[in-house]
Amino acid sequence: MERIDGAPWVGTSWKMTKTLAEGREFARRLAEALAAEPRLRERVHPFVIPPHTALAAVAAELEGSGVVVGAQNAHWEDAGAWTGEVSVPQVADAGAGLVEIGHSERREHFNETVATTAAKVAATLRHGLTPLLCVGEPAEVRDAGGSAEHILAQVRGALEGLSEEELGRVLVAYEPIWAIGEHGRPATVPELEAPFAALQAEFGSRAAAILYGGSVHQDNAAELLAMDDVDGLFVGRAAWRLEGYLELLRLAAG
Ligand code: PGA
């Protein structure tokens, strides 16, 4: 299967939702749908990020489907006395090809910092997996006109010291905090222009892709994907039902 150059990335993190059975069922039906509609995986880079508990089962269902399976977090050390944590080699062993790093929920509730995101990006690259680095500013920073500066600082800090070859394996997702989740509202195209231009100017030709996330929905996905600077979408709620995710893949496939 050949994927066309520049195909957009369209993926979903399930956050803390879905049982093992639900995850397996989603993955099984996704694999079937992609087998029936091969143009979706030729024209899109699909990825799915289940909770750790469903990672191995989802990866097994999606083997050979063209879907990259990711972990929502992984520790920067390979092994050791880190109760409750899971390492990059462990998520790789369970079938992950990608690690989500620095989501705003983890920065807010679990002490994720620029330093820990940098350590996790390095660990992920060291083991040959793809880091998906999430960055975004709070509403106060947006209102003060500081969005671009804030997210550039987060990206520079997390990617500092990487070689150009390593940078070329990193996915970045710009997810304004005010746009995420039930209490968020989607960013509009005009609001995204300056932050994306800033990210693309510094990292566009160096990172693998720069995605948008935050209240992506079937109704706004097409206009977001039509932005020159947006290389893909990172989706929560609107992709948790398989039909919703397939609709987004079809929109992205054009
Ligand atoms: P949402 O989540 O699409 O439900 O707003 C996005 C995210 O947190 O990545």
CSV table of C-alpha atoms and ligand atoms in Angstrom, one decimal:
chain,number,residue,atom,x,y,z
A,1,MET,CA,0.0,0.0,0.0
A,2,GLU,CA,1.5,3.3,-1.1
A,3,ARG,CA,0.5,6.4,0.8
A,4,ILE,CA,0.4,9.7,-1.2
A,5,ASP,CA,3.0,12.3,-0.2
A,6,GLY,CA,1.8,14.9,2.2
A,7,ALA,CA,-1.2,12.9,3.3
A,8,PRO,CA,-2.8,14.5,6.4
A,9,TRP,CA,-2.5,12.9,9.8
A,10,VAL,CA,-5.9,12.3,11.4
A,11,GLY,CA,-6.0,10.6,14.8
A,12,THR,CA,-7.8,10.3,18.0
A,13,SER,CA,-6.9,9.9,21.7
A,14,TRP,CA,-9.6,8.1,23.7
A,15,LYS,CA,-8.3,9.7,26.9
A,16,MET,CA,-9.7,7.8,29.9
A,17,THR,CA,-12.6,6.2,28.0
A,18,LYS,CA,-13.4,2.7,26.7
A,19,THR,CA,-13.2,-0.7,28.2
A,20,LEU,CA,-11.0,-3.4,26.7
A,21,ALA,CA,-14.0,-4.9,24.8
A,22,GLU,CA,-15.1,-1.4,23.5
A,23,GLY,CA,-11.6,-0.7,22.3
A,24,ARG,CA,-11.2,-4.0,20.6
A,25,GLU,CA,-14.5,-3.7,18.9
A,26,PHE,CA,-13.7,-0.1,17.6
A,27,ALA,CA,-10.3,-1.4,16.3
A,28,ARG,CA,-11.7,-4.5,14.7
A,29,ARG,CA,-14.4,-2.5,12.9
A,30,LEU,CA,-11.9,0.2,11.9
A,31,ALA,CA,-9.6,-2.4,10.3
A,32,GLU,CA,-12.6,-3.8,8.4
A,33,ALA,CA,-13.6,-0.3,7.2
A,34,LEU,CA,-10.1,0.5,6.0
A,35,ALA,CA,-9.8,-2.8,4.2
A,36,ALA,CA,-13.1,-2.0,2.4
A,37,GLU,CA,-12.0,1.6,1.6
A,38,PRO,CA,-8.3,1.4,0.9
A,39,ARG,CA,-8.3,5.0,-0.4
A,40,LEU,CA,-8.6,6.2,3.2
A,41,ARG,CA,-5.3,4.8,4.2
A,42,GLU,CA,-3.7,5.7,0.9
A,43,ARG,CA,-4.7,9.4,1.4
A,44,VAL,CA,-4.5,9.8,5.2
A,45,HIS,CA,-2.2,8.8,8.1
A,46,PRO,CA,-4.6,7.4,10.6
A,47,PHE,CA,-3.6,7.0,14.3
A,48,VAL,CA,-5.5,5.8,17.4
A,49,ILE,CA,-4.3,6.3,20.9
A,50,PRO,CA,-6.2,4.0,23.4
A,51,PRO,CA,-5.7,3.9,27.2
A,52,HIS,CA,-2.8,1.7,28.2
A,53,THR,CA,-5.2,-1.1,29.2
A,54,ALA,CA,-6.4,-1.5,25.7
A,55,LEU,CA,-3.1,-0.8,23.9
A,56,ALA,CA,-2.0,-4.4,23.1
A,57,ALA,CA,-5.5,-5.5,22.1
A,58,VAL,CA,-6.1,-2.5,19.8
A,59,ALA,CA,-2.6,-2.9,18.3
A,60,ALA,CA,-3.3,-6.6,17.6
A,61,GLU,CA,-6.6,-5.8,15.9
A,62,LEU,CA,-5.0,-3.1,13.8
A,63,GLU,CA,-1.9,-4.9,12.7
A,64,GLY,CA,-1.3,-4.5,9.0
A,65,SER,CA,-4.2,-2.0,8.7
A,66,GLY,CA,-2.0,1.0,8.1
A,67,VAL,CA,-3.2,2.6,11.4
A,68,VAL,CA,-0.5,3.7,13.8
A,69,VAL,CA,-1.4,2.9,17.4
A,70,GLY,CA,-0.1,5.2,20.2
A,71,ALA,CA,0.3,5.5,23.9
A,72,GLN,CA,-1.1,8.5,25.8
A,73,ASN,CA,2.0,8.8,27.9
A,74,ALA,CA,5.2,7.1,28.6
A,75,HIS,CA,8.0,7.6,31.2
A,76,TRP,CA,11.5,8.9,30.1
A,77,GLU,CA,13.3,6.0,31.9
A,78,ASP,CA,13.4,2.6,30.3
A,79,ALA,CA,12.7,0.7,33.5
A,80,GLY,CA,12.9,0.9,37.3
A,81,ALA,CA,11.2,2.0,40.5
A,82,TRP,CA,8.6,4.3,39.1
A,83,THR,CA,5.3,2.9,40.5
A,84,GLY,CA,2.3,3.6,38.3
A,85,GLU,CA,4.4,4.6,35.2
A,86,VAL,CA,4.9,2.8,31.9
A,87,SER,CA,8.0,3.1,29.8
A,88,VAL,CA,8.6,3.6,26.1
A,89,PRO,CA,10.0,0.1,25.7
A,90,GLN,CA,6.9,-1.3,27.5
A,91,VAL,CA,4.4,0.6,25.2
A,92,ALA,CA,6.4,-0.5,22.2
A,93,ASP,CA,6.2,-4.0,23.4
A,94,ALA,CA,2.4,-3.6,23.6
A,95,GLY,CA,2.4,-2.5,20.0
A,96,ALA,CA,2.6,1.3,20.1
A,97,GLY,CA,4.4,3.1,17.3
A,98,LEU,CA,3.7,6.6,18.7
A,99,VAL,CA,3.8,8.3,22.1
A,100,GLU,CA,1.6,11.3,22.9
A,101,ILE,CA,3.6,13.8,25.0
A,102,GLY,CA,2.6,17.0,26.9
A,103,HIS,CA,-1.1,17.1,26.4
A,104,SER,CA,-2.5,20.1,28.3
A,105,GLU,CA,-4.4,17.7,30.7
A,106,ARG,CA,-1.2,16.1,31.7
A,107,ARG,CA,0.6,19.5,32.0
A,108,GLU,CA,-2.3,20.8,34.2
A,109,HIS,CA,-3.0,17.7,36.4
A,110,PHE,CA,0.2,15.6,36.3
A,111,ASN,CA,3.1,18.0,36.5
A,112,GLU,CA,4.1,17.6,32.9
A,113,THR,CA,6.7,20.4,32.3
A,114,VAL,CA,8.8,21.5,29.4
A,115,ALA,CA,11.7,19.5,31.0
A,116,THR,CA,9.6,16.3,31.2
A,117,THR,CA,8.3,16.6,27.7
A,118,ALA,CA,11.9,17.0,26.5
A,119,ALA,CA,12.9,13.8,28.3
A,120,LYS,CA,10.0,11.9,27.0
A,121,VAL,CA,10.5,13.1,23.4
A,122,ALA,CA,14.2,11.9,23.7
A,123,ALA,CA,13.2,8.5,25.1
A,124,THR,CA,10.6,8.0,22.4
A,125,LEU,CA,13.0,8.8,19.6
A,126,ARG,CA,15.7,6.7,21.2
A,127,HIS,CA,13.4,3.7,20.9
A,128,GLY,CA,12.4,4.5,17.3
A,129,LEU,CA,8.8,5.5,18.1
A,130,THR,CA,7.1,8.7,16.9
A,131,PRO,CA,6.6,11.5,19.5
A,132,LEU,CA,3.4,13.4,19.2
A,133,LEU,CA,4.2,16.6,21.1
A,134,CYS,CA,1.1,18.6,22.2
A,135,VAL,CA,1.4,22.3,22.9
A,136,GLY,CA,-1.1,25.0,23.6
A,137,GLU,CA,-1.8,28.2,25.5
A,138,PRO,CA,-4.5,29.2,28.0
A,139,ALA,CA,-7.1,31.8,27.2
A,140,GLU,CA,-5.4,34.6,29.2
A,141,VAL,CA,-2.2,34.2,27.0
A,142,ARG,CA,-4.3,34.2,23.9
A,143,ASP,CA,-6.1,37.4,25.1
A,144,ALA,CA,-2.8,39.1,25.8
A,145,GLY,CA,-1.6,38.3,22.2
A,146,GLY,CA,1.0,35.8,23.4
A,147,SER,CA,-0.1,32.6,21.7
A,148,ALA,CA,2.7,32.1,19.2
A,149,GLU,CA,5.4,33.0,21.7
A,150,HIS,CA,4.0,30.6,24.3
A,151,ILE,CA,3.7,27.6,22.0
A,152,LEU,CA,7.1,28.2,20.4
A,153,ALA,CA,8.7,28.2,23.8
A,154,GLN,CA,7.0,24.8,24.6
A,155,VAL,CA,8.1,23.3,21.3
A,156,ARG,CA,11.6,24.7,21.4
A,157,GLY,CA,12.0,23.5,25.0
A,158,ALA,CA,10.8,20.0,24.2
A,159,LEU,CA,12.9,19.6,21.0
A,160,GLU,CA,16.0,21.3,22.1
A,161,GLY,CA,19.2,19.5,21.1
A,162,LEU,CA,17.6,17.1,18.6
A,163,SER,CA,19.4,16.5,15.4
A,164,GLU,CA,17.6,17.4,12.2
A,165,GLU,CA,17.0,13.7,11.5
A,166,GLU,CA,15.4,13.3,14.9
A,167,LEU,CA,13.3,16.4,14.4
A,168,GLY,CA,12.1,15.0,11.2
A,169,ARG,CA,10.4,12.2,13.1
A,170,VAL,CA,8.4,14.4,15.5
A,171,LEU,CA,4.7,15.3,15.1
A,172,VAL,CA,3.6,18.5,16.8
A,173,ALA,CA,-0.1,19.1,17.7
A,174,TYR,CA,-1.1,22.7,18.4
A,175,GLU,CA,-4.1,22.4,20.8
A,176,PRO,CA,-5.1,25.7,22.4
A,177,ILE,CA,-6.3,24.9,26.0
A,178,TRP,CA,-9.4,27.0,25.5
A,179,ALA,CA,-10.4,24.9,22.6
A,180,ILE,CA,-10.2,21.4,24.2
A,181,GLY,CA,-13.0,19.4,25.6
A,182,GLU,CA,-16.5,19.9,26.8
A,183,HIS,CA,-15.8,23.4,28.1
A,184,GLY,CA,-13.8,24.5,25.1
A,185,ARG,CA,-14.8,26.1,21.9
A,186,PRO,CA,-13.2,25.3,18.6
A,187,ALA,CA,-10.6,27.8,17.3
A,188,THR,CA,-11.6,29.6,14.2
A,189,VAL,CA,-9.5,29.7,11.1
A,190,PRO,CA,-8.5,33.3,11.6
A,191,GLU,CA,-7.5,32.6,15.2
A,192,LEU,CA,-5.2,29.8,14.0
A,193,GLU,CA,-3.4,31.7,11.2
A,194,ALA,CA,-0.8,33.4,13.3
A,195,PRO,CA,0.1,30.5,15.7
A,196,PHE,CA,0.3,28.1,12.8
A,197,ALA,CA,2.4,30.5,10.7
A,198,ALA,CA,4.8,30.8,13.6
A,199,LEU,CA,5.1,27.1,14.1
A,200,GLN,CA,5.5,26.4,10.4
A,201,ALA,CA,8.1,29.1,10.0
A,202,GLU,CA,10.3,27.6,12.6
A,203,PHE,CA,9.5,23.9,12.4
A,204,GLY,CA,7.4,23.3,9.3
A,205,SER,CA,10.2,22.1,7.1
A,206,ARG,CA,11.9,20.2,9.9
A,207,ALA,CA,9.2,18.4,11.9
A,208,ALA,CA,7.2,15.5,10.3
A,209,ALA,CA,3.9,17.4,10.5
A,210,ILE,CA,2.0,20.1,12.5
A,211,LEU,CA,-1.5,19.2,13.5
A,212,TYR,CA,-4.5,21.0,15.0
A,213,GLY,CA,-6.5,19.7,17.9
A,214,GLY,CA,-9.3,21.1,20.1
A,215,SER,CA,-13.1,20.6,19.5
A,216,VAL,CA,-12.5,19.3,16.0
A,217,HIS,CA,-15.8,18.1,14.7
A,218,GLN,CA,-17.3,16.8,11.5
A,219,ASP,CA,-18.6,20.3,10.8
A,220,ASN,CA,-15.3,22.2,11.1
A,221,ALA,CA,-12.8,19.5,10.0
A,222,ALA,CA,-12.9,20.4,6.3
A,223,GLU,CA,-12.1,24.1,6.8
A,224,LEU,CA,-9.3,23.3,9.2
A,225,LEU,CA,-7.8,20.8,6.8
A,226,ALA,CA,-8.0,23.3,4.0
A,227,MET,CA,-5.6,25.6,5.8
A,228,ASP,CA,-2.2,25.4,4.1
A,229,ASP,CA,-0.3,25.3,7.4
A,230,VAL,CA,-2.4,22.5,9.0
A,231,ASP,CA,-1.0,19.1,8.3
A,232,GLY,CA,-3.6,17.1,10.1
A,233,LEU,CA,-6.1,16.9,13.0
A,234,PHE,CA,-5.9,15.4,16.5
A,235,VAL,CA,-9.4,14.6,17.7
A,236,GLY,CA,-11.0,13.7,21.0
A,237,ARG,CA,-14.8,13.4,21.4
A,238,ALA,CA,-15.8,13.6,17.7
A,239,ALA,CA,-13.9,10.5,16.9
A,240,TRP,CA,-14.7,8.3,19.9
A,241,ARG,CA,-17.5,6.6,17.9
A,242,LEU,CA,-16.2,4.7,14.9
A,243,GLU,CA,-18.6,6.3,12.5
A,244,GLY,CA,-17.5,9.8,13.6
A,245,TYR,CA,-13.8,8.9,13.1
A,246,LEU,CA,-14.5,7.3,9.7
A,247,GLU,CA,-16.4,10.5,8.6
A,248,LEU,CA,-13.3,12.5,9.5
A,249,LEU,CA,-11.0,10.1,7.6
A,250,ARG,CA,-13.3,10.5,4.6
A,251,LEU,CA,-13.2,14.3,4.8
A,252,ALA,CA,-9.4,14.2,5.0
A,253,ALA,CA,-9.1,11.8,2.1
A,254,GLY,CA,-11.1,14.3,0.0
B,1,PGA,P1,-11.6,17.3,21.9
B,1,PGA,O1,-10.2,16.9,22.5
B,1,PGA,O2,-11.5,17.0,20.5
B,1,PGA,O3,-12.6,16.4,22.6
B,1,PGA,O4,-11.7,18.8,22.2
B,1,PGA,C1,-9.0,17.2,21.8
B,1,PGA,C2,-7.8,16.8,22.6
B,1,PGA,O5,-7.7,16.9,23.8
B,1,PGA,O6,-6.8,16.4,21.9
